[in-house]
């Protein structure tokens, strides 16, 4: 690769998680000379619900990464459930895909490699005071620095883009050997938090817990979510339990000078939205457009637009999680009007404007809530 011997690149991407790899793919497709480095080595696993919503699948397609059922298990919608009611929204457009994190990681790595992007594994990166990069001890220069280094981003700190988080919860995930029993991702709501089930294979589901209390882990699943516990009874675990924090943080700015943040480095939304990776892939697309024109303000502006709805939904979900009586009323009201729930899901996925939900529909929903 040109410039490699000189330790010089058009764009250096710090972090090769989904956001960093998507950014590298996008920038390379835009004609930039890109290098990526990650402190870990592939295939990188992480606690995750492993559901790619239709907008994530579509954004990956726009990056040239085409996913099909061969990589995991397709799903057609989302179902919100309590022990007493269930509301189901089928996607108006496209399908979601449940895909193991490691499978997705391998696919993105392969795709980046096909485009000729060098990836330095086991390589920790720091920014030095003068703005050059310290890459495992070697000094690199780069026209653009892309911080894709996750929740605790050092690049964010260096660029003085830090901002306090709005909420934090604990996430856990584990896979179970059982045939998926619906064509939807199921989100179970209880007083302690949510459990969501994503089909990841013909005989496998991924269960993710998102909890306020870190002691509410998989071994308590059946106590917190009896009907889900009953579904999984007798199924063997296909993986070890893995945990991670899920944080909601909105940064006022995600760029400074020649530095741009992407993925969780650029702020994050609560895991239960299932939209974290969709947001990262959409950011990668607009970052490619911005750097083609050499103008990070384009990225700043478009990122603000694409994150607006996911952030609002994230805060709404965390709020509902803390108000069990309200959550069960809302799910009950949605269960009486699945068409409305489907419309709300389209808004959540950025496929419909919030303004398209008419006052008459909201009044009918309000009535359902009052009578629920
Ligand atoms: C419990 C849970 C469930 C979730 N479920 C879903 C879901 O179902 N669907 C969905 O779309 N999203 C989900 N998410 C969110 C999703 O996991 C994140 O949006 C996604 O991981 C963000 O990717 P990222 O590349 O920004 O960060 P990461 O995946 O964290 O990658 C950051 C990378 O940077 C590297 N790195 C860090 N510092 C350095 C350094 N100094 N030098 C070099 N490398 C460095 C790390 O090794 C890491 O590989 C979930 C999250 C949680 C916690």
Tab-separated table of C-alpha atoms and ligand atoms in Angstrom:
chain	number	residue	atom	x	y	z
A	1	UNK	CA	0.000	0.000	0.000
A	2	UNK	CA	1.214	3.466	-0.918
A	3	UNK	CA	2.519	5.454	2.030
A	4	UNK	CA	2.710	2.446	4.353
A	5	UNK	CA	6.523	2.518	4.493
A	6	UNK	CA	6.312	6.227	5.314
A	7	UNK	CA	3.800	5.577	8.092
A	8	UNK	CA	1.437	7.990	6.458
A	9	UNK	CA	-2.211	7.683	5.415
A	10	UNK	CA	-5.070	9.835	4.155
A	11	UNK	CA	-7.216	8.457	6.979
A	12	UNK	CA	-6.218	6.436	10.048
A	13	UNK	CA	-9.111	4.611	11.716
A	14	UNK	CA	-8.550	3.812	15.405
A	15	UNK	CA	-10.667	0.768	16.301
A	16	UNK	CA	-11.796	-2.112	14.079
A	17	UNK	CA	-15.181	-2.839	15.613
A	18	UNK	CA	-18.267	-2.584	13.365
A	19	UNK	CA	-18.008	1.231	13.223
A	20	UNK	CA	-14.288	1.367	12.405
A	21	UNK	CA	-14.508	-1.325	9.729
A	22	UNK	CA	-17.582	0.285	8.162
A	23	UNK	CA	-15.777	3.650	8.159
A	24	UNK	CA	-12.698	2.101	6.546
A	25	UNK	CA	-14.825	0.451	3.854
A	26	UNK	CA	-16.670	3.689	3.153
A	27	UNK	CA	-13.503	5.820	2.989
A	28	UNK	CA	-11.675	3.319	0.808
A	29	UNK	CA	-14.637	3.245	-1.582
A	30	UNK	CA	-14.380	7.042	-1.665
A	31	UNK	CA	-10.789	6.642	-2.909
A	32	UNK	CA	-8.884	7.426	0.298
A	33	UNK	CA	-5.748	5.646	1.417
A	34	UNK	CA	-6.998	4.143	4.719
A	35	UNK	CA	-5.281	2.244	7.539
A	36	UNK	CA	-7.119	0.650	10.494
A	37	UNK	CA	-5.689	-0.522	13.830
A	38	UNK	CA	-7.247	-2.357	16.749
A	39	UNK	CA	-5.822	-3.306	20.133
A	40	UNK	CA	-7.568	-6.703	19.898
A	41	UNK	CA	-7.395	-9.441	17.297
A	42	UNK	CA	-10.159	-10.929	15.135
A	43	UNK	CA	-12.762	-12.208	15.319
A	44	UNK	CA	-13.730	-9.642	17.965
A	45	UNK	CA	-16.671	-10.722	20.113
A	46	UNK	CA	-18.702	-8.380	22.324
A	47	UNK	CA	-21.870	-8.599	24.406
A	48	UNK	CA	-24.559	-7.697	21.888
A	49	UNK	CA	-28.159	-8.601	21.058
A	50	UNK	CA	-26.845	-9.418	17.538
A	51	UNK	CA	-29.891	-8.076	15.717
A	52	UNK	CA	-29.324	-6.000	12.601
A	53	UNK	CA	-32.513	-4.065	11.916
A	54	UNK	CA	-33.579	-3.588	8.254
A	55	UNK	CA	-32.011	-0.118	8.160
A	56	UNK	CA	-28.676	-1.626	9.308
A	57	UNK	CA	-28.882	-4.317	6.608
A	58	UNK	CA	-29.713	-1.619	4.012
A	59	UNK	CA	-26.848	0.659	5.138
A	60	UNK	CA	-24.421	-2.277	4.931
A	61	UNK	CA	-25.740	-2.988	1.421
A	62	UNK	CA	-24.978	0.649	0.504
A	63	UNK	CA	-21.423	0.002	1.736
A	64	UNK	CA	-21.264	-2.980	-0.637
A	65	UNK	CA	-21.601	-5.580	2.137
A	66	UNK	CA	-24.532	-7.805	1.246
A	67	UNK	CA	-25.904	-10.013	3.994
A	68	UNK	CA	-28.338	-12.851	3.563
A	69	UNK	CA	-29.769	-15.707	5.574
A	70	UNK	CA	-26.509	-17.656	5.012
A	71	UNK	CA	-24.890	-15.498	7.689
A	72	UNK	CA	-27.548	-15.859	10.377
A	73	UNK	CA	-31.328	-15.848	10.574
A	74	UNK	CA	-33.743	-13.379	8.994
A	75	UNK	CA	-36.517	-11.802	11.058
A	76	UNK	CA	-39.593	-9.894	9.937
A	77	UNK	CA	-40.471	-7.635	12.857
A	78	UNK	CA	-40.316	-6.884	16.560
A	79	UNK	CA	-42.645	-8.068	19.278
A	80	UNK	CA	-42.908	-6.315	22.675
A	81	UNK	CA	-44.154	-8.636	25.405
A	82	UNK	CA	-45.093	-8.605	29.063
A	83	UNK	CA	-46.357	-11.640	30.945
A	84	UNK	CA	-49.910	-10.472	30.072
A	85	UNK	CA	-49.845	-8.940	26.603
A	86	UNK	CA	-47.925	-8.760	23.340
A	87	UNK	CA	-47.741	-6.195	20.540
A	88	UNK	CA	-46.137	-7.113	17.219
A	89	UNK	CA	-44.850	-4.807	14.477
A	90	UNK	CA	-43.878	-6.311	11.136
A	91	UNK	CA	-41.387	-4.298	9.100
A	92	UNK	CA	-42.945	-2.376	6.220
A	93	UNK	CA	-39.718	-2.656	4.208
A	94	UNK	CA	-36.874	-5.132	4.308
A	95	UNK	CA	-35.924	-7.783	6.827
A	96	UNK	CA	-33.707	-7.819	9.863
A	97	UNK	CA	-30.869	-10.293	10.330
A	98	UNK	CA	-29.746	-11.987	13.518
A	99	UNK	CA	-26.023	-12.575	13.037
A	100	UNK	CA	-23.336	-13.645	15.477
A	101	UNK	CA	-20.997	-10.778	16.277
A	102	UNK	CA	-17.958	-12.830	15.283
A	103	UNK	CA	-19.530	-13.774	11.922
A	104	UNK	CA	-20.289	-10.115	11.196
A	105	UNK	CA	-16.786	-9.107	12.260
A	106	UNK	CA	-15.144	-11.670	9.958
A	107	UNK	CA	-17.323	-10.540	7.080
A	108	UNK	CA	-16.443	-6.857	7.551
A	109	UNK	CA	-12.731	-7.682	7.909
A	110	UNK	CA	-12.827	-9.737	4.692
A	111	UNK	CA	-14.618	-6.963	2.877
A	112	UNK	CA	-12.141	-4.314	4.011
A	113	UNK	CA	-9.248	-6.604	3.009
A	114	UNK	CA	-10.770	-7.145	-0.448
A	115	UNK	CA	-10.760	-3.375	-0.904
A	116	UNK	CA	-7.069	-3.324	0.054
A	117	UNK	CA	-7.413	-1.779	3.526
A	118	UNK	CA	-4.500	-2.804	5.792
A	119	UNK	CA	-5.619	-3.692	9.328
A	120	UNK	CA	-3.073	-3.712	12.147
A	121	UNK	CA	-4.201	-6.122	14.886
A	122	UNK	CA	-2.932	-6.215	18.473
A	123	UNK	CA	-2.061	-2.570	17.878
A	124	UNK	CA	-2.879	0.103	20.434
A	125	UNK	CA	-3.072	3.669	19.160
A	126	UNK	CA	-2.678	6.960	21.032
A	127	UNK	CA	-2.709	10.505	19.791
A	128	UNK	CA	0.352	12.495	20.774
A	129	UNK	CA	0.227	16.140	21.798
A	130	UNK	CA	1.279	17.393	18.370
A	131	UNK	CA	-1.544	15.428	16.711
A	132	UNK	CA	0.573	12.569	15.326
A	133	UNK	CA	-0.354	9.001	16.155
A	134	UNK	CA	1.594	6.608	18.329
A	135	UNK	CA	0.868	3.220	16.752
A	136	UNK	CA	2.392	0.536	19.011
A	137	UNK	CA	5.381	2.837	19.511
A	138	UNK	CA	5.755	3.918	15.853
A	139	UNK	CA	4.892	7.462	14.811
A	140	UNK	CA	2.267	7.879	12.079
A	141	UNK	CA	0.825	10.926	10.382
A	142	UNK	CA	-2.584	11.066	8.793
A	143	UNK	CA	-4.642	13.786	7.104
A	144	UNK	CA	-7.769	12.538	8.919
A	145	UNK	CA	-8.028	10.658	12.225
A	146	UNK	CA	-11.199	8.611	12.727
A	147	UNK	CA	-11.938	7.689	16.338
A	148	UNK	CA	-13.872	4.402	16.238
A	149	UNK	CA	-12.486	3.296	19.579
A	150	UNK	CA	-15.759	2.623	21.378
A	151	UNK	CA	-17.411	3.758	24.630
A	152	UNK	CA	-14.219	4.865	26.374
A	153	UNK	CA	-12.677	6.567	23.363
A	154	UNK	CA	-9.232	8.052	23.863
A	155	UNK	CA	-9.554	9.933	20.603
A	156	UNK	CA	-12.702	11.621	21.952
A	157	UNK	CA	-10.779	12.629	25.046
A	158	UNK	CA	-7.812	13.933	23.052
A	159	UNK	CA	-10.141	15.996	20.827
A	160	UNK	CA	-11.845	17.412	23.950
A	161	UNK	CA	-15.221	16.173	22.747
A	162	UNK	CA	-16.096	14.418	26.043
A	163	UNK	CA	-19.634	14.880	27.353
A	164	UNK	CA	-21.405	13.326	30.366
A	165	UNK	CA	-23.575	10.258	29.835
A	166	UNK	CA	-27.365	10.439	30.248
A	167	UNK	CA	-27.888	6.894	31.501
A	168	UNK	CA	-26.099	3.605	31.931
A	169	UNK	CA	-27.309	0.036	32.258
A	170	UNK	CA	-25.741	-3.412	32.323
A	171	UNK	CA	-26.016	-5.720	29.326
A	172	UNK	CA	-25.455	-9.493	29.184
A	173	UNK	CA	-25.800	-11.936	26.326
A	174	UNK	CA	-25.739	-15.682	25.833
A	175	UNK	CA	-26.685	-18.037	22.980
A	176	UNK	CA	-29.005	-21.032	23.390
A	177	UNK	CA	-29.462	-24.050	21.121
A	178	UNK	CA	-33.146	-23.885	20.303
A	179	UNK	CA	-35.052	-23.347	17.059
A	180	UNK	CA	-36.439	-19.776	16.876
A	181	UNK	CA	-40.148	-19.928	17.746
A	182	UNK	CA	-41.234	-16.712	15.975
A	183	UNK	CA	-40.233	-14.678	12.924
A	184	UNK	CA	-39.630	-11.620	15.137
A	185	UNK	CA	-37.131	-10.280	17.641
A	186	UNK	CA	-38.968	-10.578	20.950
A	187	UNK	CA	-38.437	-7.926	23.620
A	188	UNK	CA	-39.698	-9.014	27.048
A	189	UNK	CA	-40.399	-6.206	29.524
A	190	UNK	CA	-40.376	-6.616	33.313
A	191	UNK	CA	-39.797	-4.430	36.364
A	192	UNK	CA	-36.074	-5.327	36.444
A	193	UNK	CA	-35.367	-4.491	32.775
A	194	UNK	CA	-35.700	-6.100	29.356
A	195	UNK	CA	-34.673	-9.381	27.783
A	196	UNK	CA	-34.575	-9.634	24.045
A	197	UNK	CA	-34.324	-12.675	21.895
A	198	UNK	CA	-32.840	-12.566	18.394
A	199	UNK	CA	-32.767	-15.648	16.157
A	200	UNK	CA	-29.147	-16.116	15.017
A	201	UNK	CA	-29.449	-19.518	13.332
A	202	UNK	CA	-31.921	-22.259	12.430
A	203	UNK	CA	-31.245	-23.801	15.818
A	204	UNK	CA	-29.936	-20.873	17.846
A	205	UNK	CA	-31.171	-17.725	19.553
A	206	UNK	CA	-29.189	-14.944	21.206
A	207	UNK	CA	-30.670	-13.686	24.485
A	208	UNK	CA	-29.615	-10.247	25.713
A	209	UNK	CA	-30.517	-8.774	29.094
A	210	UNK	CA	-30.462	-5.027	29.697
A	211	UNK	CA	-30.713	-4.226	33.393
A	212	UNK	CA	-30.298	-1.381	35.895
A	213	UNK	CA	-28.868	-3.815	38.467
A	214	UNK	CA	-25.702	-5.719	37.505
A	215	UNK	CA	-26.722	-8.714	39.636
A	216	UNK	CA	-29.693	-9.429	37.358
A	217	UNK	CA	-27.866	-11.842	35.091
A	218	UNK	CA	-28.778	-14.923	33.014
A	219	UNK	CA	-29.107	-17.195	36.034
A	220	UNK	CA	-32.079	-15.020	37.150
A	221	UNK	CA	-33.718	-14.996	33.689
A	222	UNK	CA	-36.536	-17.407	34.594
A	223	UNK	CA	-37.430	-15.443	37.771
A	224	UNK	CA	-37.614	-12.126	35.930
A	225	UNK	CA	-39.207	-13.380	32.681
A	226	UNK	CA	-41.116	-16.596	33.490
A	227	UNK	CA	-42.549	-17.153	29.995
A	228	UNK	CA	-39.139	-16.712	28.351
A	229	UNK	CA	-37.585	-18.948	31.003
A	230	UNK	CA	-40.142	-21.619	30.082
A	231	UNK	CA	-39.268	-21.296	26.355
A	232	UNK	CA	-35.565	-21.836	27.062
A	233	UNK	CA	-35.947	-24.572	29.678
A	234	UNK	CA	-33.802	-27.572	28.716
A	235	UNK	CA	-31.933	-25.744	25.893
A	236	UNK	CA	-28.178	-25.937	26.066
A	237	UNK	CA	-26.125	-22.744	26.226
A	238	UNK	CA	-24.082	-22.340	23.018
A	239	UNK	CA	-21.754	-19.653	24.410
A	240	UNK	CA	-20.515	-18.234	27.682
A	241	UNK	CA	-22.337	-15.293	29.234
A	242	UNK	CA	-20.699	-12.008	28.233
A	243	UNK	CA	-21.372	-8.581	29.732
A	244	UNK	CA	-20.929	-4.919	28.741
A	245	UNK	CA	-22.186	-1.522	29.823
A	246	UNK	CA	-24.790	0.118	27.658
A	247	UNK	CA	-24.631	3.879	27.875
A	248	UNK	CA	-26.699	6.711	26.493
A	249	UNK	CA	-24.511	9.697	25.636
A	250	UNK	CA	-25.137	12.493	23.126
A	251	UNK	CA	-22.130	14.597	22.164
A	252	UNK	CA	-22.667	18.233	21.158
A	253	UNK	CA	-20.004	17.758	18.468
A	254	UNK	CA	-18.347	14.684	16.958
A	255	UNK	CA	-15.566	16.436	15.005
A	256	UNK	CA	-12.716	18.758	15.774
A	257	UNK	CA	-10.067	19.862	13.277
A	258	UNK	CA	-9.109	16.757	11.317
A	259	UNK	CA	-10.606	14.314	13.850
A	260	UNK	CA	-14.015	12.640	13.451
A	261	UNK	CA	-15.655	10.211	15.854
A	262	UNK	CA	-17.890	7.337	14.762
A	263	UNK	CA	-19.876	4.524	16.420
A	264	UNK	CA	-19.932	4.452	20.220
A	265	UNK	CA	-16.984	6.858	20.369
A	266	UNK	CA	-19.376	9.425	18.867
A	267	UNK	CA	-21.985	8.845	21.573
A	268	UNK	CA	-24.228	5.888	22.142
A	269	UNK	CA	-27.812	4.799	22.527
A	270	UNK	CA	-29.297	2.209	24.874
A	271	UNK	CA	-28.845	-1.397	23.668
A	272	UNK	CA	-32.561	-2.182	23.771
A	273	UNK	CA	-33.158	0.091	20.747
A	274	UNK	CA	-31.270	-2.486	18.637
A	275	UNK	CA	-30.103	0.437	16.499
A	276	UNK	CA	-26.459	0.899	17.599
A	277	UNK	CA	-24.893	-0.743	14.575
A	278	UNK	CA	-27.411	0.779	12.140
A	279	UNK	CA	-26.355	4.191	13.393
A	280	UNK	CA	-22.653	3.350	12.970
A	281	UNK	CA	-23.154	2.093	9.394
A	282	UNK	CA	-25.171	5.195	8.448
A	283	UNK	CA	-22.465	7.385	9.974
A	284	UNK	CA	-19.858	5.545	7.881
A	285	UNK	CA	-21.771	6.368	4.715
A	286	UNK	CA	-22.021	10.089	5.487
A	287	UNK	CA	-18.401	10.206	6.674
A	288	UNK	CA	-17.335	8.856	3.268
A	289	UNK	CA	-19.344	11.586	1.576
A	290	UNK	CA	-17.896	14.281	3.868
A	291	UNK	CA	-14.271	13.259	3.384
A	292	UNK	CA	-14.684	12.973	-0.382
A	293	UNK	CA	-15.505	16.658	-0.245
A	294	UNK	CA	-12.849	17.310	2.412
A	295	UNK	CA	-15.424	18.887	4.727
A	296	UNK	CA	-16.141	17.396	8.166
A	297	UNK	CA	-18.957	19.905	8.722
A	298	UNK	CA	-21.037	17.791	6.316
A	299	UNK	CA	-20.506	14.822	8.621
A	300	UNK	CA	-21.298	16.918	11.694
A	301	UNK	CA	-24.592	18.115	10.202
A	302	UNK	CA	-25.760	14.806	8.736
A	303	UNK	CA	-24.807	12.866	11.850
A	304	UNK	CA	-27.010	15.181	13.900
A	305	UNK	CA	-29.927	14.279	11.603
A	306	UNK	CA	-29.429	10.523	11.523
A	307	UNK	CA	-28.980	10.156	15.275
A	308	UNK	CA	-32.010	12.291	16.246
A	309	UNK	CA	-34.696	9.585	16.234
A	310	UNK	CA	-32.524	6.774	17.698
A	311	UNK	CA	-31.536	9.057	20.592
A	312	UNK	CA	-35.132	10.065	21.271
A	313	UNK	CA	-36.207	6.399	21.185
A	314	UNK	CA	-33.335	5.396	23.435
A	315	UNK	CA	-34.358	7.894	26.095
A	316	UNK	CA	-37.991	6.841	25.768
A	317	UNK	CA	-37.090	3.162	26.246
A	318	UNK	CA	-34.918	3.865	29.297
A	319	UNK	CA	-37.734	5.989	30.749
A	320	UNK	CA	-40.303	3.236	30.128
A	321	UNK	CA	-37.943	0.692	31.644
A	322	UNK	CA	-38.047	2.696	34.876
A	323	UNK	CA	-41.867	2.929	34.926
A	324	UNK	CA	-43.231	-0.633	34.816
A	325	UNK	CA	-46.906	0.370	35.073
A	326	UNK	CA	-46.613	2.786	32.164
A	327	UNK	CA	-44.711	0.230	30.072
A	328	UNK	CA	-47.388	-2.416	30.537
A	329	UNK	CA	-50.140	0.095	29.642
A	330	UNK	CA	-48.308	1.129	26.486
A	331	UNK	CA	-47.669	-2.461	25.392
A	332	UNK	CA	-51.312	-3.320	26.143
A	333	UNK	CA	-52.452	-0.296	24.089
A	334	UNK	CA	-50.134	-1.274	21.206
A	335	UNK	CA	-51.428	-4.858	21.370
A	336	UNK	CA	-54.885	-3.469	20.558
A	337	UNK	CA	-53.556	-1.660	17.489
A	338	UNK	CA	-50.682	-3.559	15.869
A	339	UNK	CA	-50.907	-1.299	12.781
A	340	UNK	CA	-50.039	1.728	14.922
A	341	UNK	CA	-47.208	-0.181	16.600
A	342	UNK	CA	-45.872	-1.029	13.099
A	343	UNK	CA	-45.964	2.668	12.171
A	344	UNK	CA	-44.083	3.585	15.354
A	345	UNK	CA	-41.506	0.906	14.485
A	346	UNK	CA	-41.062	2.467	11.017
A	347	UNK	CA	-40.390	5.825	12.714
A	348	UNK	CA	-37.882	4.108	15.012
A	349	UNK	CA	-36.057	2.662	11.981
A	350	UNK	CA	-36.010	6.017	10.182
A	351	UNK	CA	-38.343	4.674	7.471
A	352	UNK	CA	-41.194	7.063	8.249
A	353	UNK	CA	-41.326	10.615	9.564
A	354	UNK	CA	-42.730	11.084	13.105
A	355	UNK	CA	-45.006	13.724	11.518
A	356	UNK	CA	-46.775	10.987	9.536
A	357	UNK	CA	-48.448	9.754	12.735
A	358	UNK	CA	-51.650	11.793	12.626
A	359	UNK	CA	-53.359	13.353	15.689
A	360	UNK	CA	-56.371	11.051	15.103
A	361	UNK	CA	-54.122	7.968	15.382
A	362	UNK	CA	-52.478	9.316	18.528
A	363	UNK	CA	-55.881	10.076	20.069
A	364	UNK	CA	-57.016	6.519	19.423
A	365	UNK	CA	-53.755	5.247	20.956
A	366	UNK	CA	-54.293	7.516	23.983
A	367	UNK	CA	-57.790	6.071	24.387
A	368	UNK	CA	-56.415	2.527	24.228
A	369	UNK	CA	-53.913	3.468	26.927
A	370	UNK	CA	-56.541	4.932	29.210
A	371	UNK	CA	-58.741	1.869	28.852
A	372	UNK	CA	-55.870	-0.673	28.979
B	1	LIG	C1	-25.800	-5.726	25.695
B	1	LIG	C2	-25.756	-5.004	24.356
B	1	LIG	C3	-26.615	-5.389	23.349
B	1	LIG	C4	-26.582	-4.740	22.101
B	1	LIG	N1	-27.423	-5.170	21.126
B	1	LIG	C5	-27.382	-4.598	19.907
B	1	LIG	C6	-28.203	-5.091	18.835
B	1	LIG	O1	-28.946	-6.073	18.973
B	1	LIG	N2	-28.129	-4.463	17.632
B	1	LIG	C7	-27.291	-3.377	17.420
B	1	LIG	O2	-27.286	-2.840	16.310
B	1	LIG	N3	-26.513	-2.907	18.411
B	1	LIG	C8	-26.513	-3.490	19.639
B	1	LIG	N4	-25.691	-3.037	20.634
B	1	LIG	C9	-24.807	-1.890	20.341
B	1	LIG	C10	-23.587	-2.317	19.548
B	1	LIG	O3	-22.903	-3.341	20.250
B	1	LIG	C11	-22.677	-1.107	19.351
B	1	LIG	O4	-23.405	-0.126	18.646
B	1	LIG	C12	-21.425	-1.443	18.535
B	1	LIG	O5	-20.633	-2.403	19.186
B	1	LIG	C13	-20.600	-0.182	18.357
B	1	LIG	O6	-19.471	-0.512	17.613
B	1	LIG	P1	-18.140	0.322	17.721
B	1	LIG	O7	-17.288	-0.176	16.590
B	1	LIG	O8	-18.440	1.764	17.831
B	1	LIG	O9	-17.506	-0.075	19.136
B	1	LIG	P2	-16.813	-1.434	19.596
B	1	LIG	O10	-17.522	-2.595	19.029
B	1	LIG	O11	-16.700	-1.332	21.062
B	1	LIG	O12	-15.353	-1.385	18.944
B	1	LIG	C14	-14.359	-0.496	19.393
B	1	LIG	C15	-13.010	-1.106	19.031
B	1	LIG	O13	-11.970	-0.171	19.326
B	1	LIG	C16	-10.841	-0.868	19.807
B	1	LIG	N5	-10.030	0.091	20.562
B	1	LIG	C17	-10.379	0.805	21.666
B	1	LIG	N6	-9.368	1.622	22.050
B	1	LIG	C18	-8.351	1.415	21.159
B	1	LIG	C19	-7.044	1.956	21.014
B	1	LIG	N7	-6.570	2.913	21.839
B	1	LIG	N8	-6.275	1.512	19.991
B	1	LIG	C20	-6.720	0.565	19.136
B	1	LIG	N9	-7.957	0.029	19.225
B	1	LIG	C21	-8.762	0.441	20.219
B	1	LIG	C22	-11.437	-1.986	20.663
B	1	LIG	O14	-10.543	-3.072	20.766
B	1	LIG	C23	-12.695	-2.360	19.847
B	1	LIG	O15	-12.473	-3.431	18.963
B	1	LIG	C24	-25.690	-3.664	21.874
B	1	LIG	C25	-24.822	-3.263	22.899
B	1	LIG	C26	-24.843	-3.928	24.133
B	1	LIG	C27	-23.896	-3.489	25.210
